[in-house]
Coordinates of C-alpha atoms in Angstrom, one line a residue:
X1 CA 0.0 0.0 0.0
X2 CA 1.3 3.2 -0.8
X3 CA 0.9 6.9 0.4
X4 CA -2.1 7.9 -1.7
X5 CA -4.4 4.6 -0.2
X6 CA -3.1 5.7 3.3
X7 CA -4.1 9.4 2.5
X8 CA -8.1 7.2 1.2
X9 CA -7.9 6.0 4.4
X10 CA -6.8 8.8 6.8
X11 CA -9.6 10.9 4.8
X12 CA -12.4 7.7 5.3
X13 CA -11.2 7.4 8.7
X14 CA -12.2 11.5 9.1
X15 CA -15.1 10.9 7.7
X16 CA -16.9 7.7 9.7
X17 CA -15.9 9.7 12.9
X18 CA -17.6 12.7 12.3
X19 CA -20.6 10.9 10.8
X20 CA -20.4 8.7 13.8
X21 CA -20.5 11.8 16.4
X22 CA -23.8 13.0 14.0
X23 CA -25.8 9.5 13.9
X24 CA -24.9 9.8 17.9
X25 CA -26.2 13.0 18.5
X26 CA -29.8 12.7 16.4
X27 CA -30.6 8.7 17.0
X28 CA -27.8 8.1 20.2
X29 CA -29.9 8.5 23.6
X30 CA -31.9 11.4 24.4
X31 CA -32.1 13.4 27.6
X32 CA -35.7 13.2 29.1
X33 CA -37.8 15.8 28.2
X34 CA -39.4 18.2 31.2
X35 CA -42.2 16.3 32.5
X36 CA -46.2 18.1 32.9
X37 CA -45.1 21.1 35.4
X38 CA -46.9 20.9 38.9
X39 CA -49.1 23.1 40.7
X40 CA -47.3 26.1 42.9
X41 CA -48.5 24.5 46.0
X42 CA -46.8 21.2 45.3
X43 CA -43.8 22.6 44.1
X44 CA -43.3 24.5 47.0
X45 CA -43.3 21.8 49.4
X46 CA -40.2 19.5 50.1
X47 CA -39.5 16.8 47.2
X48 CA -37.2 13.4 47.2
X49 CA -35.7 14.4 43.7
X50 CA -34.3 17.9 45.9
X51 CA -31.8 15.9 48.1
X52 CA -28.4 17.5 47.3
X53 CA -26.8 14.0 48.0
X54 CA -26.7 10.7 45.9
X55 CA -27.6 9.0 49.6
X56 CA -30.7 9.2 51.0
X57 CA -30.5 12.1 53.8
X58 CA -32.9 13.0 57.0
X59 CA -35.7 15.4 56.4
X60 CA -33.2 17.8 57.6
X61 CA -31.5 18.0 54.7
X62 CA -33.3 18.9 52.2
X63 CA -33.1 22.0 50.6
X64 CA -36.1 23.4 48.6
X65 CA -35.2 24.1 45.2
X66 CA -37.8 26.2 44.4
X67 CA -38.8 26.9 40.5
X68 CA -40.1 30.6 41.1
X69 CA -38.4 33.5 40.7
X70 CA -38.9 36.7 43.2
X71 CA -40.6 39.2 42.3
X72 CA -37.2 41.7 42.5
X73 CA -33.9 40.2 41.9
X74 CA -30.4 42.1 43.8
X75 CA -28.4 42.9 40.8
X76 CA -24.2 43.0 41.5
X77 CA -21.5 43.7 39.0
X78 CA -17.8 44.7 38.5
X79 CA -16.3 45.7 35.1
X80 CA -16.7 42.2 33.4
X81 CA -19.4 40.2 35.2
X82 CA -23.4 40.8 35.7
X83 CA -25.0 39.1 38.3
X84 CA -28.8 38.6 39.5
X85 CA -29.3 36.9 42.7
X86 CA -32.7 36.3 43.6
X87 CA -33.8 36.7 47.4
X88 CA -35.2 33.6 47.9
X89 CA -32.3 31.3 49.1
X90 CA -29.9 33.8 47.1
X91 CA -29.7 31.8 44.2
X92 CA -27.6 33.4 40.8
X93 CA -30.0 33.1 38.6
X94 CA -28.4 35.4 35.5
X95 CA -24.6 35.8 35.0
X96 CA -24.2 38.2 32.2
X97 CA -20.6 38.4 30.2
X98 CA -19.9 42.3 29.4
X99 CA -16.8 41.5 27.6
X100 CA -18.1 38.4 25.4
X101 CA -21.7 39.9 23.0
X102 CA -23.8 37.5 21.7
X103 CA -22.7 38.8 18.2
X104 CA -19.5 40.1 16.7
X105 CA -19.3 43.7 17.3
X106 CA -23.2 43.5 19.0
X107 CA -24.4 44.9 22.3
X108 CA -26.4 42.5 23.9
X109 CA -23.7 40.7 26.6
X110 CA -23.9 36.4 26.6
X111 CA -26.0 34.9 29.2
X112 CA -24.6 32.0 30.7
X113 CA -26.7 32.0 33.6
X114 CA -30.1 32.7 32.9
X115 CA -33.8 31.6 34.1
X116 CA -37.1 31.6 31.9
X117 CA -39.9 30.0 30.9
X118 CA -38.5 27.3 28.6
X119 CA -35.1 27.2 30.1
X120 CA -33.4 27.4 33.2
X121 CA -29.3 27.1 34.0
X122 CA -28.9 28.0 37.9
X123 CA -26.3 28.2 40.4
X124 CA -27.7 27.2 44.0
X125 CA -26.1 27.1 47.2
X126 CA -27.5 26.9 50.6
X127 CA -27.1 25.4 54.4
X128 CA -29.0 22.7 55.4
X129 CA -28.6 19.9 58.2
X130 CA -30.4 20.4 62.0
X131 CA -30.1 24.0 62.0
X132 CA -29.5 24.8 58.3
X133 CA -32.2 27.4 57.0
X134 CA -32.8 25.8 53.5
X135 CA -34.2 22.7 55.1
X136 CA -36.6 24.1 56.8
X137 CA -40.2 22.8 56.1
X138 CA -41.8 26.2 55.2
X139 CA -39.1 26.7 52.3
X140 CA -36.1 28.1 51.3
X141 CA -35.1 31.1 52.9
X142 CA -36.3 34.6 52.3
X143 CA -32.8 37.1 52.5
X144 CA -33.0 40.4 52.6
X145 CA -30.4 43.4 51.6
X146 CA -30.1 46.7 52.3
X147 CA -30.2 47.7 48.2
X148 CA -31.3 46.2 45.0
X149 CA -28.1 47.3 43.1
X150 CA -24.8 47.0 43.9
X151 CA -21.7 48.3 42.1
X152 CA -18.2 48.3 41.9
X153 CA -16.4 50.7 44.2
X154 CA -12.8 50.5 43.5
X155 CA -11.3 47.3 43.1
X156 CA -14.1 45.2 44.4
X157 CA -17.9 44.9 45.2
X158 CA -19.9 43.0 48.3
X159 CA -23.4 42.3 48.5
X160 CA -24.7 41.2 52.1
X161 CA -28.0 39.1 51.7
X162 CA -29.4 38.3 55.5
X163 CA -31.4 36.2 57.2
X164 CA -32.6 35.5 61.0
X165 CA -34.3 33.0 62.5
X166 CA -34.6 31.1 65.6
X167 CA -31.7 33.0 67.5
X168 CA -29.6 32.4 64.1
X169 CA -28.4 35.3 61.8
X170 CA -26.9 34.3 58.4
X171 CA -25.2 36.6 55.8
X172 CA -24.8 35.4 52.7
X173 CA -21.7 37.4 51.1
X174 CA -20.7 38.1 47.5
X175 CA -17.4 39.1 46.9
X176 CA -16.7 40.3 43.1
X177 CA -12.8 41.7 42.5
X178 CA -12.1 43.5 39.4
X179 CA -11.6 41.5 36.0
X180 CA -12.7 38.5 37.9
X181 CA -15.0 35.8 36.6
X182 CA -14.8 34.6 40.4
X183 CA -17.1 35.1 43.0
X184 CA -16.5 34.5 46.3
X185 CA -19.6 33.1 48.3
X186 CA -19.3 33.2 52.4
X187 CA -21.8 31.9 54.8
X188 CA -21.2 33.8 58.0
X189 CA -23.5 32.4 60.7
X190 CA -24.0 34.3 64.5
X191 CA -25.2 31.4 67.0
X192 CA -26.9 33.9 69.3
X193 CA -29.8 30.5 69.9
X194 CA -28.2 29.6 73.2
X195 CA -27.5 26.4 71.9
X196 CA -25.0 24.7 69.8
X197 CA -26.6 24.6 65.9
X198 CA -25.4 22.1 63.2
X199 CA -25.4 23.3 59.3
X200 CA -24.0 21.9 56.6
X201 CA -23.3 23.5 52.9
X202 CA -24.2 22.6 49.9
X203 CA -23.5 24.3 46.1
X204 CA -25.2 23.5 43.1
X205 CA -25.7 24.1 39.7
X206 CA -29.1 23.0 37.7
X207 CA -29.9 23.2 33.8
X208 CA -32.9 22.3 32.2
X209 CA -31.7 18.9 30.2
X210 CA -33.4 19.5 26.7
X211 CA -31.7 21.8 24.6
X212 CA -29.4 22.1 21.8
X213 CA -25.8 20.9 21.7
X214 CA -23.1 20.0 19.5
X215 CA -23.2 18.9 15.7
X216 CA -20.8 16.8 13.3
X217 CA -18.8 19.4 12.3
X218 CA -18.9 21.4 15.8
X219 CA -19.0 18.5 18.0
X220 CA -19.1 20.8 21.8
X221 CA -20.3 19.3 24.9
X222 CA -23.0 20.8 26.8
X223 CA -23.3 19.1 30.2
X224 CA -21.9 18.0 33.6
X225 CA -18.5 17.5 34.4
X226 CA -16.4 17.5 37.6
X227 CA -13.0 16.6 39.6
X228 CA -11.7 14.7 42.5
X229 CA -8.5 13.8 43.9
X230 CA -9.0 10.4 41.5
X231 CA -10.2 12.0 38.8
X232 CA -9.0 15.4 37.9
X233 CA -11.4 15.6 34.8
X234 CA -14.7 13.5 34.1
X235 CA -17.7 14.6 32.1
X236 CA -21.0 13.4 33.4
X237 CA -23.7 13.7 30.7
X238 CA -27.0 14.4 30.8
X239 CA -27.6 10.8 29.8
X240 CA -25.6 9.2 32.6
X241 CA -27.3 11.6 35.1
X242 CA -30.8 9.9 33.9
X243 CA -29.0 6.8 34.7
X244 CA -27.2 6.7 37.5
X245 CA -27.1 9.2 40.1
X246 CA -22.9 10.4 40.7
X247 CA -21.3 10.0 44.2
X248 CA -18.0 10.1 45.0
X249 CA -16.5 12.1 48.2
X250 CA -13.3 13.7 48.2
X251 CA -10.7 16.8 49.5
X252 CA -11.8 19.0 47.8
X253 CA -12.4 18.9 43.8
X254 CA -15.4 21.4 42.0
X255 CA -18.6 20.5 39.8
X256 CA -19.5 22.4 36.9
X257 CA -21.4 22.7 33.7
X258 CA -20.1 23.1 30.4
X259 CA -20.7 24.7 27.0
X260 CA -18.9 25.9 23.8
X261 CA -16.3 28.8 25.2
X262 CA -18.0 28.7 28.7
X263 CA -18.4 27.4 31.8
X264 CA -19.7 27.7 35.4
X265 CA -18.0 25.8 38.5
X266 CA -18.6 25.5 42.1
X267 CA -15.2 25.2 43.5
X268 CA -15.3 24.2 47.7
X269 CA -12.2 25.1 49.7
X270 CA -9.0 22.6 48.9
X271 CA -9.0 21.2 52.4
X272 CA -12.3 20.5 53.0
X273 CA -14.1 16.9 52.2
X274 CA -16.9 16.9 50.0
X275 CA -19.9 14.5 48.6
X276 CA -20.0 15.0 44.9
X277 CA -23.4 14.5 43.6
X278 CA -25.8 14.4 40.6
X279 CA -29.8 14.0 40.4
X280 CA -32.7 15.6 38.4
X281 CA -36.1 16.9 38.8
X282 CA -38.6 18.0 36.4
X283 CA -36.7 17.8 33.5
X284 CA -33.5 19.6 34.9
X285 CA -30.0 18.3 36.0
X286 CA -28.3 18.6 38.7
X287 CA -24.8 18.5 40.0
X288 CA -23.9 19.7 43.1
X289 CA -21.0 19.3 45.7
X290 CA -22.9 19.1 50.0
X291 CA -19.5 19.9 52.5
X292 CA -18.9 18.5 55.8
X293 CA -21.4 19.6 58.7
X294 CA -20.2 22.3 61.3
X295 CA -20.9 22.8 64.3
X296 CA -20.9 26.6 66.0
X297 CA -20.6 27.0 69.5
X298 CA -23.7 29.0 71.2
X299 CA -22.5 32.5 70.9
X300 CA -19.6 31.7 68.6
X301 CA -19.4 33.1 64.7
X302 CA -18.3 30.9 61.7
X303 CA -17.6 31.4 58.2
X304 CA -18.2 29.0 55.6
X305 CA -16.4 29.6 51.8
X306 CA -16.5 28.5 48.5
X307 CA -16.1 30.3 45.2
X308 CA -18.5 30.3 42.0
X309 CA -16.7 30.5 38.5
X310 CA -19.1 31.9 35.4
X311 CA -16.7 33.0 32.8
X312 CA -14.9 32.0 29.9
X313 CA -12.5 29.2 29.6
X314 CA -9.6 31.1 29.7
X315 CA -6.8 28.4 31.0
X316 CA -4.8 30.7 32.9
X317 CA -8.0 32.1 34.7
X318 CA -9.2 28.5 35.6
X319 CA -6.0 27.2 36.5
X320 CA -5.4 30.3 38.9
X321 CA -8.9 29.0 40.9
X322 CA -8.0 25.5 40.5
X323 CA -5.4 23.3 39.2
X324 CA -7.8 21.1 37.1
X325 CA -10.2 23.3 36.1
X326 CA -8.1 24.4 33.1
X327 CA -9.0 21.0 31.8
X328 CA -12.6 21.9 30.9
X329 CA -11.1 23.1 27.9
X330 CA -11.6 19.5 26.1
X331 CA -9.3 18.6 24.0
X332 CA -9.8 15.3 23.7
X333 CA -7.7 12.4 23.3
X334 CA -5.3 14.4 22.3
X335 CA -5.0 17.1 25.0
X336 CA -1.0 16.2 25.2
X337 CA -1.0 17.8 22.0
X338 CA -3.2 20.3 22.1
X339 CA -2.1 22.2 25.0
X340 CA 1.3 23.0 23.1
X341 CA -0.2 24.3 20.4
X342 CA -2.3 26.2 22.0
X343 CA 0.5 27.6 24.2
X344 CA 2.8 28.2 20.9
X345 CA -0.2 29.9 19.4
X346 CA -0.9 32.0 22.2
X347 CA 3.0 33.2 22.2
X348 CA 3.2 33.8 18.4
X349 CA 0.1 35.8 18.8
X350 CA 1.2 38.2 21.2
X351 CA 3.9 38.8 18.7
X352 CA 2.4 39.2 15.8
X353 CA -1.3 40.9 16.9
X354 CA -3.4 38.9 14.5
X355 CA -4.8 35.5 15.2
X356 CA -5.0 34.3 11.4
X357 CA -1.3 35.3 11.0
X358 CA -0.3 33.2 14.2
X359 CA -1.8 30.4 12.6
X360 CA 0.2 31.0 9.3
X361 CA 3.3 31.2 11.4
X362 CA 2.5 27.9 13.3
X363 CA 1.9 26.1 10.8
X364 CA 5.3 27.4 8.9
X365 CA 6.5 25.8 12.5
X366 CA 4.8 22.6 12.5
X367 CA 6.0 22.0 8.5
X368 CA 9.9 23.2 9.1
X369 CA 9.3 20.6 12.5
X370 CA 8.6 18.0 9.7
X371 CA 10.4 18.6 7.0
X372 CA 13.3 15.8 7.2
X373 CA 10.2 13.6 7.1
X374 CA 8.6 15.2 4.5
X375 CA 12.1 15.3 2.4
X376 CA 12.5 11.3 2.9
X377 CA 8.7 10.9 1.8
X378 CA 9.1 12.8 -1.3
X379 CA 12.6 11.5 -2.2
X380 CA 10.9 7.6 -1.9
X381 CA 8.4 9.0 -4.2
X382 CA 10.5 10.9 -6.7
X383 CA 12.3 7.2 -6.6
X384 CA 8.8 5.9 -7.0
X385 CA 8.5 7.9 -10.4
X386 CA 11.3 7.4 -11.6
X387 CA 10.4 3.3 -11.5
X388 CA 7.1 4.6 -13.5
X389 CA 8.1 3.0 -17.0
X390 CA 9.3 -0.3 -15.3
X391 CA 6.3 -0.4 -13.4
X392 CA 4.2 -0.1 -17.0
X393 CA 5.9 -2.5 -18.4
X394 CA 5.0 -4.8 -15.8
X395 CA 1.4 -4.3 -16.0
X396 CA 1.8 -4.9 -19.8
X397 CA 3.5 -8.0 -19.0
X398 CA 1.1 -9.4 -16.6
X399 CA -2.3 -7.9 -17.0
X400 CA -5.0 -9.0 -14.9
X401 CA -2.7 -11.4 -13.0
X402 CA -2.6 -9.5 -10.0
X403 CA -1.0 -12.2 -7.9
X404 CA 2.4 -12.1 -10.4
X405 CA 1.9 -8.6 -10.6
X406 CA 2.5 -7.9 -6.7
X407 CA 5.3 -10.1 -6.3
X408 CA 7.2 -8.7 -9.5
X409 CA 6.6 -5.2 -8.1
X410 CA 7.8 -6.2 -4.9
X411 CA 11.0 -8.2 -6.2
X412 CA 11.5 -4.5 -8.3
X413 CA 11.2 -2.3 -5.5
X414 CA 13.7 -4.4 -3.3
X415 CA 16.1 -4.6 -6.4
X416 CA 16.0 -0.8 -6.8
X417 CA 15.9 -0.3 -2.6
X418 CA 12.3 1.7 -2.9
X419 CA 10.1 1.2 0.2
X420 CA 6.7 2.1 -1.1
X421 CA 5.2 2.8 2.6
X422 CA 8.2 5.4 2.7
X423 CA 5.9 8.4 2.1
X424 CA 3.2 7.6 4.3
X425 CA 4.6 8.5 8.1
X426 CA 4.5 12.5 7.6
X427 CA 1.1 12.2 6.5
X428 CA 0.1 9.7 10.0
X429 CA 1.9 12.3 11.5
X430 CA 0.3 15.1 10.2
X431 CA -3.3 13.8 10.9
X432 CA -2.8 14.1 14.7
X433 CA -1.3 17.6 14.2
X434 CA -4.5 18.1 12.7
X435 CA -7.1 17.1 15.2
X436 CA -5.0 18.8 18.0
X437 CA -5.3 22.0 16.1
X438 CA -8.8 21.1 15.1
X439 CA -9.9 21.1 18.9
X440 CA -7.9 24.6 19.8
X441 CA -9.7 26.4 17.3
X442 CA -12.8 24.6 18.6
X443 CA -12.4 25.2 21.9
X444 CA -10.2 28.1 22.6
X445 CA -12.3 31.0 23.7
X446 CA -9.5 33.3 22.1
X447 CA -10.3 33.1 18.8
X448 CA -14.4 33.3 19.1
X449 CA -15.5 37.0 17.0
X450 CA -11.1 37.1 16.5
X451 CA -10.8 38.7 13.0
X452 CA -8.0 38.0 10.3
X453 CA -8.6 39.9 7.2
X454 CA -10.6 41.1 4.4
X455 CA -13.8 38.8 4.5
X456 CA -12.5 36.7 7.1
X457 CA -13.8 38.5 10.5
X458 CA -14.0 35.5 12.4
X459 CA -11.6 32.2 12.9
X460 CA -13.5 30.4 14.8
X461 CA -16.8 29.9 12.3
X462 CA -17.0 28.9 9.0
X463 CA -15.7 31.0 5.3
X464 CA -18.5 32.7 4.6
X465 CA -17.8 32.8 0.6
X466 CA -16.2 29.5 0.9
X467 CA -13.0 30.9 -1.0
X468 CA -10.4 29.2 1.4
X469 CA -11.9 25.6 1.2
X470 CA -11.8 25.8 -2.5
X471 CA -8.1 26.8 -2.4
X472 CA -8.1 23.7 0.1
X473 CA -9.1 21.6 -2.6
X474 CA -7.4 22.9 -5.6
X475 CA -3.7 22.8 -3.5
X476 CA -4.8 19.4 -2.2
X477 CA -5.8 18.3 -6.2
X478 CA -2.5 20.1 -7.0
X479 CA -0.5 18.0 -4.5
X480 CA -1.9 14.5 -6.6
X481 CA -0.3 15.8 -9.8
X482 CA 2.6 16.2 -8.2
X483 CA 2.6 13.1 -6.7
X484 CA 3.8 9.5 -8.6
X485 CA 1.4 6.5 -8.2
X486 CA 1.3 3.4 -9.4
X487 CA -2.6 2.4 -8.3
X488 CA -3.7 0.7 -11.6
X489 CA -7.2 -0.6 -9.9
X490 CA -9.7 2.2 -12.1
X491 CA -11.8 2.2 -9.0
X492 CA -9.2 3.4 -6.6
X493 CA -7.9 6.0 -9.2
X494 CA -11.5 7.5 -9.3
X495 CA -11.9 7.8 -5.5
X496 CA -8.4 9.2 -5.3
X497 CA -9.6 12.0 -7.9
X498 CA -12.7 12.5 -5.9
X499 CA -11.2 12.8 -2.5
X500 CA -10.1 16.5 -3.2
X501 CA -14.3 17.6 -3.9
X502 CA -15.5 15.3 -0.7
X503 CA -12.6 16.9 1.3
X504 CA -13.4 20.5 0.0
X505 CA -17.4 19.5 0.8
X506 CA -16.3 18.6 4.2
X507 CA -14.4 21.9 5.4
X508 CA -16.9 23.9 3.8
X509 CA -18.4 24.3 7.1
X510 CA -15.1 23.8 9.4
X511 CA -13.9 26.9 11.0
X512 CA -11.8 29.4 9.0
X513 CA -8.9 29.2 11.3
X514 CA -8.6 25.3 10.8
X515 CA -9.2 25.5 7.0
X516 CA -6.5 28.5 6.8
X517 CA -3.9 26.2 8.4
X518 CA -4.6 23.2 6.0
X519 CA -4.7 25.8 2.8
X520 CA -1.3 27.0 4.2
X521 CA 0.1 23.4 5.1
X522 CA -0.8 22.3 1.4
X523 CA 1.0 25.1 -0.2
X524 CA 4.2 24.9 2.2
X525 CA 3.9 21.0 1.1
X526 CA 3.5 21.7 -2.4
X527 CA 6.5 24.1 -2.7
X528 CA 8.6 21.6 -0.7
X529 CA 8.0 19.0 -2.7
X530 CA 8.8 21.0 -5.7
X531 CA 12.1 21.7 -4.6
X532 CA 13.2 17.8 -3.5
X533 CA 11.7 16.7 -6.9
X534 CA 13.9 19.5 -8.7
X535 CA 16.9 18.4 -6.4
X536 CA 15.7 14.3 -7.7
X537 CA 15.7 15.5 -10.9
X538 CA 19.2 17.6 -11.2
X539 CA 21.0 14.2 -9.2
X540 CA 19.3 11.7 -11.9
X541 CA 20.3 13.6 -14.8
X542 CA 24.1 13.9 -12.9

C-alpha cells in the first residue's frame, strides 16, 4: 500500500468519525424531556428528587429548590461580570458576560446563567442539616439586603443578603474583585440560639436537560463535568445523570457545567471533604457538591467559603482558581498535544497581533518541524517515479494477473531499494497535528469574534464565501499531480480524484482558522516538494 491509499484511508477514517458523532447525536440516547409542570403549592413543598446528595439524607436535609423566581432580583456587578441573585435562598439566577456579545461587534452581553420560561441554568447554594435554614419545612429562605443594586467601588464589590431565624443570623456574602469571573460566596452564621446549631453547605448548579448541543462538524459538549483527587477531569452527561445518580466524596475537587467557550464551577475550599453529587427533577439536572457539617458554638461566629466561577474558559484564569479546572477546555484524546499548540499559538500571537497570522506562522513551525520527514517521503516518491516505466511494463507484462503482478513489483522495488510505505509516516503524523489543532480552534475562547482579514472577520466559524476551502481543494488536487502513483485498480484511481471535492465539501463548514492552516500546510507541502523533486531531478540527470 502506498501513500495515496493511506491518504483514502486517513480521509475515510475522518469521515466515519464525524458521521459517527452526527448519527450519535440525532438517533444516540436522548435526555428526558421536562415532565407536565406541577401546581405552585406542590412545588413548593419538600421533594425526594431535591436531596443535594446521591444518599438518601434526613428530612433535615433537604433544601427546597424552588422553580419561582422573586418578584425583585439584587443585581451586583464589576467591570466584566453581571450578576442577579434572587432573594429567595440567594440563588444566581443570570450571570451576564460584558466583555463576550452575543454577536461580533453586538451589544447585547452572553447569558450564561439565565432563568425563563422554557429554560433554566442555575447556580444554588444553601445550608442545610439540623439547624440549616434551607431545610426548613416552610421553604427556602427569604434574605433580605439593604439595596437592590450593587456596584463596583474601587477594586471590588460585596453584597450582604441576611437572614434571621430562631436565635440564628446568616449573611450570605458576595465578593466580586475586578476583572474576575470569580465570586467569592461566604456563609457567615452568629449562634446567638443559646444552643450549639449544626449546618452543613451545599453548592449546586441545575440546567434544564433538553436543549441544543453539539453537531458533526462542531462536536461541543454541553453538560456535567467534575474533579476529584481520583479524577482530575470527568464529564457526566445528561444521559448518565438519567442513569445513574454520581457519588463520589473527596478533599476538595469542583462541579461544573459546560458549553462551547463557557463554563460555570462550584469550587469548595481545597481542604475541605466533599460528597459530589448528581440528580434531576422535572426535566432539569443537577450536580452539586454538599460539604462537611459544622458545628458553632452557642455564641460563637463561623464562616463557611467557597467560590462560583461563570466565565470564559480562559486556561490561565481557571487554573489560577483550580489546578484542574483548566482541563474543561476539552481537548480530547489528544490534550497532550493540544495544549502546546495552544501555548505556541498564544506566544506567536502576542507577537504578531493577528490570530490568522499566528496560525500561518504555526503552521510554517509545525511544516519546518517536519520537514526531514517530509524530504524522505518525497525523495521515496520521486524514486517511486522514476520506476514509472518499469512499473508499465509490468502491468503490460502481466495484466489482470494480480497475484504475479505484486510479487514482480515487490522483487522491483527491493532490487531498486524503494520502500513504497516510505511516504506515508509524515502524512500519519500530520493527521494528529491536525485534530489537536482542530480542537484549539474549537475550543479556545481566544479566537471566538477574532478577526484575520478582508472577508474573514471570524476564525473560529465557518468562510462565509467558501474561498479558502476551495483553495483547500485545488492545492490538495495540486499536491496529486505532483505526486507519482502506481494504483492501476480504475476504482481506486476515481476515488483518489474524488477525495479533493469530498474533502473540500467537508471543510466547507469547518472553521476558518482550521481550513486557513490546511490551505497553508498544502502550499508549504507543495513548494517543498517541488524543490526535493527538482533536487531528484538535477541528481538523476548527474
Amino acid at each position: 500500500m502506498e501513500s495515496q491509499r493511506i491518504f483514502i484511508l486517513v480521509g475515510l477514517m475522518l469521515v466515519s468519525v464525524l458521521l459517527y458523532q452526527e448519527w450519535q447525536s440525532m438517533y444516540g440516547p436522548q435526555p428526558i424531556t421536562p415532565a407536565t409542570s406541577q401546581t405552585s403549592d406542590a412545588m413548593q413543598q419538600p421533594h425526594s428528587d431535591d436531596v443535594p446528595a446521591a444518599a438518601a439524607l434526613n428530612s433535615t436535609d433537604m433544601p427546597i429548590v424552588d422553580s419561582k423566581a422573586s418578584a425583585s432580583l439584587i443585581t451586583m456587578e464589576n467591570d466584566v461580570l453581571r450578576l442577579k441573585i434572587d432573594p429567595k435562598g440567594g440563588d444566581v439566577v443570570s450571570a451576564e458576560l460584558l466583555k463576550f456579545p452575543i454577536e461580533q461587534d453586538g451589544e447585547e452581553p452572553v447569558s450564561i446563567l439565565h432563568r425563563n420560561s422554557h429554560f433554566e441554568y442555575i447556580a444554588q447554594s444553601g445550608l442545610i442539616g439540623n439547624d440549616g435554614p434551607d431545610a426548613s419545612p416552610s421553604g427556602r429562605p427569604n434574605y433580605s439586603s439593604s439595596q437592590s443594586h450593587y456596584e463596583m467601588s474601587g477594586d471590588s464589590v460585596v453584597a450582604n443578603l441576611t437572614f434571621e431565624a430562631n436565635g440564628m443570623t446568616v449573611i450570605k456574602r458576595f465578593i466580586l474583585n475586578k476583572d474576575s469571573y470569580v465570586v467569592q460566596q461566604d456563609f457567615e452564621i452568629i449562634n446567638n440560639s443559646g444552643q450549639n446549631a449544626l449546618v452543613q453547605p451545599y453548592m449546586q448548579l441545575k440546567q434544564t436537560m433538553a436543549g441544543e448541543s453539539g453537531s458533526m462538524m462542531m462536536p461541543t459538549y454541553r453538560g456535567p463535568a467534575y474533579s476529584t483527587s481520583d479524577e482530575r477531569y470527568s464529564k457526566y452527561t445528561f444521559d448518565d445523570l438519567t442513569d445513574k445518580a454520581l457519588n463520589k466524596r473527596t478533599d476538595g475537587g469542583w462541579v461544573g457545567m459546560l458549553q462551547h467557550y463557557f463554563v460555570s464551577a462550584w469550587v469548595p475550599t481545597a481542604t475541605s471533604d466533599n460528597l459530589l453529587y448528581t440528580n434531576q427533577i422535572r426535566g432539569s439536572g443537577i450536580i452539586g457538591a454538599k460539604g462537611e457539617q459544622v458545628v458553632i458554638p452557642a455564641g460563637q461566629t463561623t464562616v463557611i467559603s467557597s467560590s462560583l466561577f461563570v466565565g470564559p474558559k480562559d486556561q490561565e484564569r481557571l487554573s489560577a482558581l483550580s489546578p484542574t479546572l483548566n482541563l474543561t477546555v476539552d481537548y480530547g484524546f489528544l490534550w497532550w498535544l493540544a495544549q502546546p499548540l495552544h501555548w505556541l499559538l498564544t506566544v506567536i500571537q502576542g507577537f504578531v497581533v493577528n490570530w490568522g497570522l499566528a496560525i500561518i506562522v504555526v503552521t510554517i513551525v509545525i511544516k519546518t518541524f517536519l520537514y526531514p520527514l517530509t524530504k524522505k517521503q518525497y525523495e521515496s516518491m520521486g524514486r517511486m517515479r522514476v520506476l514509472q516505466p518499469k512499473v508499465k511494463a509490468l502491468q503490460e507484462r502481466y495484466g489482470e494477473d494480480k497475484q504475479k503482478m505484486q510479487q514482480a513489483m515487490m522483487e522491483l522495488y527491493k532490487k531498486e531499494k524503494v520502500n513504497p510505505l516510505g511516504g506515508c509516516l509524515p502524512l500519519l503524523l500530520q493527521m494528529p497535528i491536525f485534530i489537536a489543532l482542530y480542537w484549539v480552534l474549537l475550543e479556545s475562547v481566544e479566537l471566538r469574534h477574532a478577526g484575520f482579514m478582508l472577508w474573514i472577520t471570524d476564525l473560529s466559524v465557518q468562510d462565509p464565501y467558501y474561498v479558502l476551502p476551495l483553495l483547500m481543494g485545488a492545492s490538495m488536487f495540486l499536491m496529486q499531480k505532483l505526486s507519482p502513483t502506481t494504483v492501476a485498480d480504475p476504482m481506486q484511481q476515481k476515488v483518489m480524484m474524488f477525495m479533493p471535492v469530498l474533502m473540500t465539501f467537508l471543510f466547507i463548514t469547518f472553521p476558518a482558522g482550521l481550513v486557513l492552516y490546511w490551505v497553508v500546510s498544502n502550499l508549504i507541502t507543495i513548494a517543498q516538494q517541488t524543490m526535493i523533486n527538482r533536487a531528484l531531478e538535477k541528481k538523476q540527470a548527474a
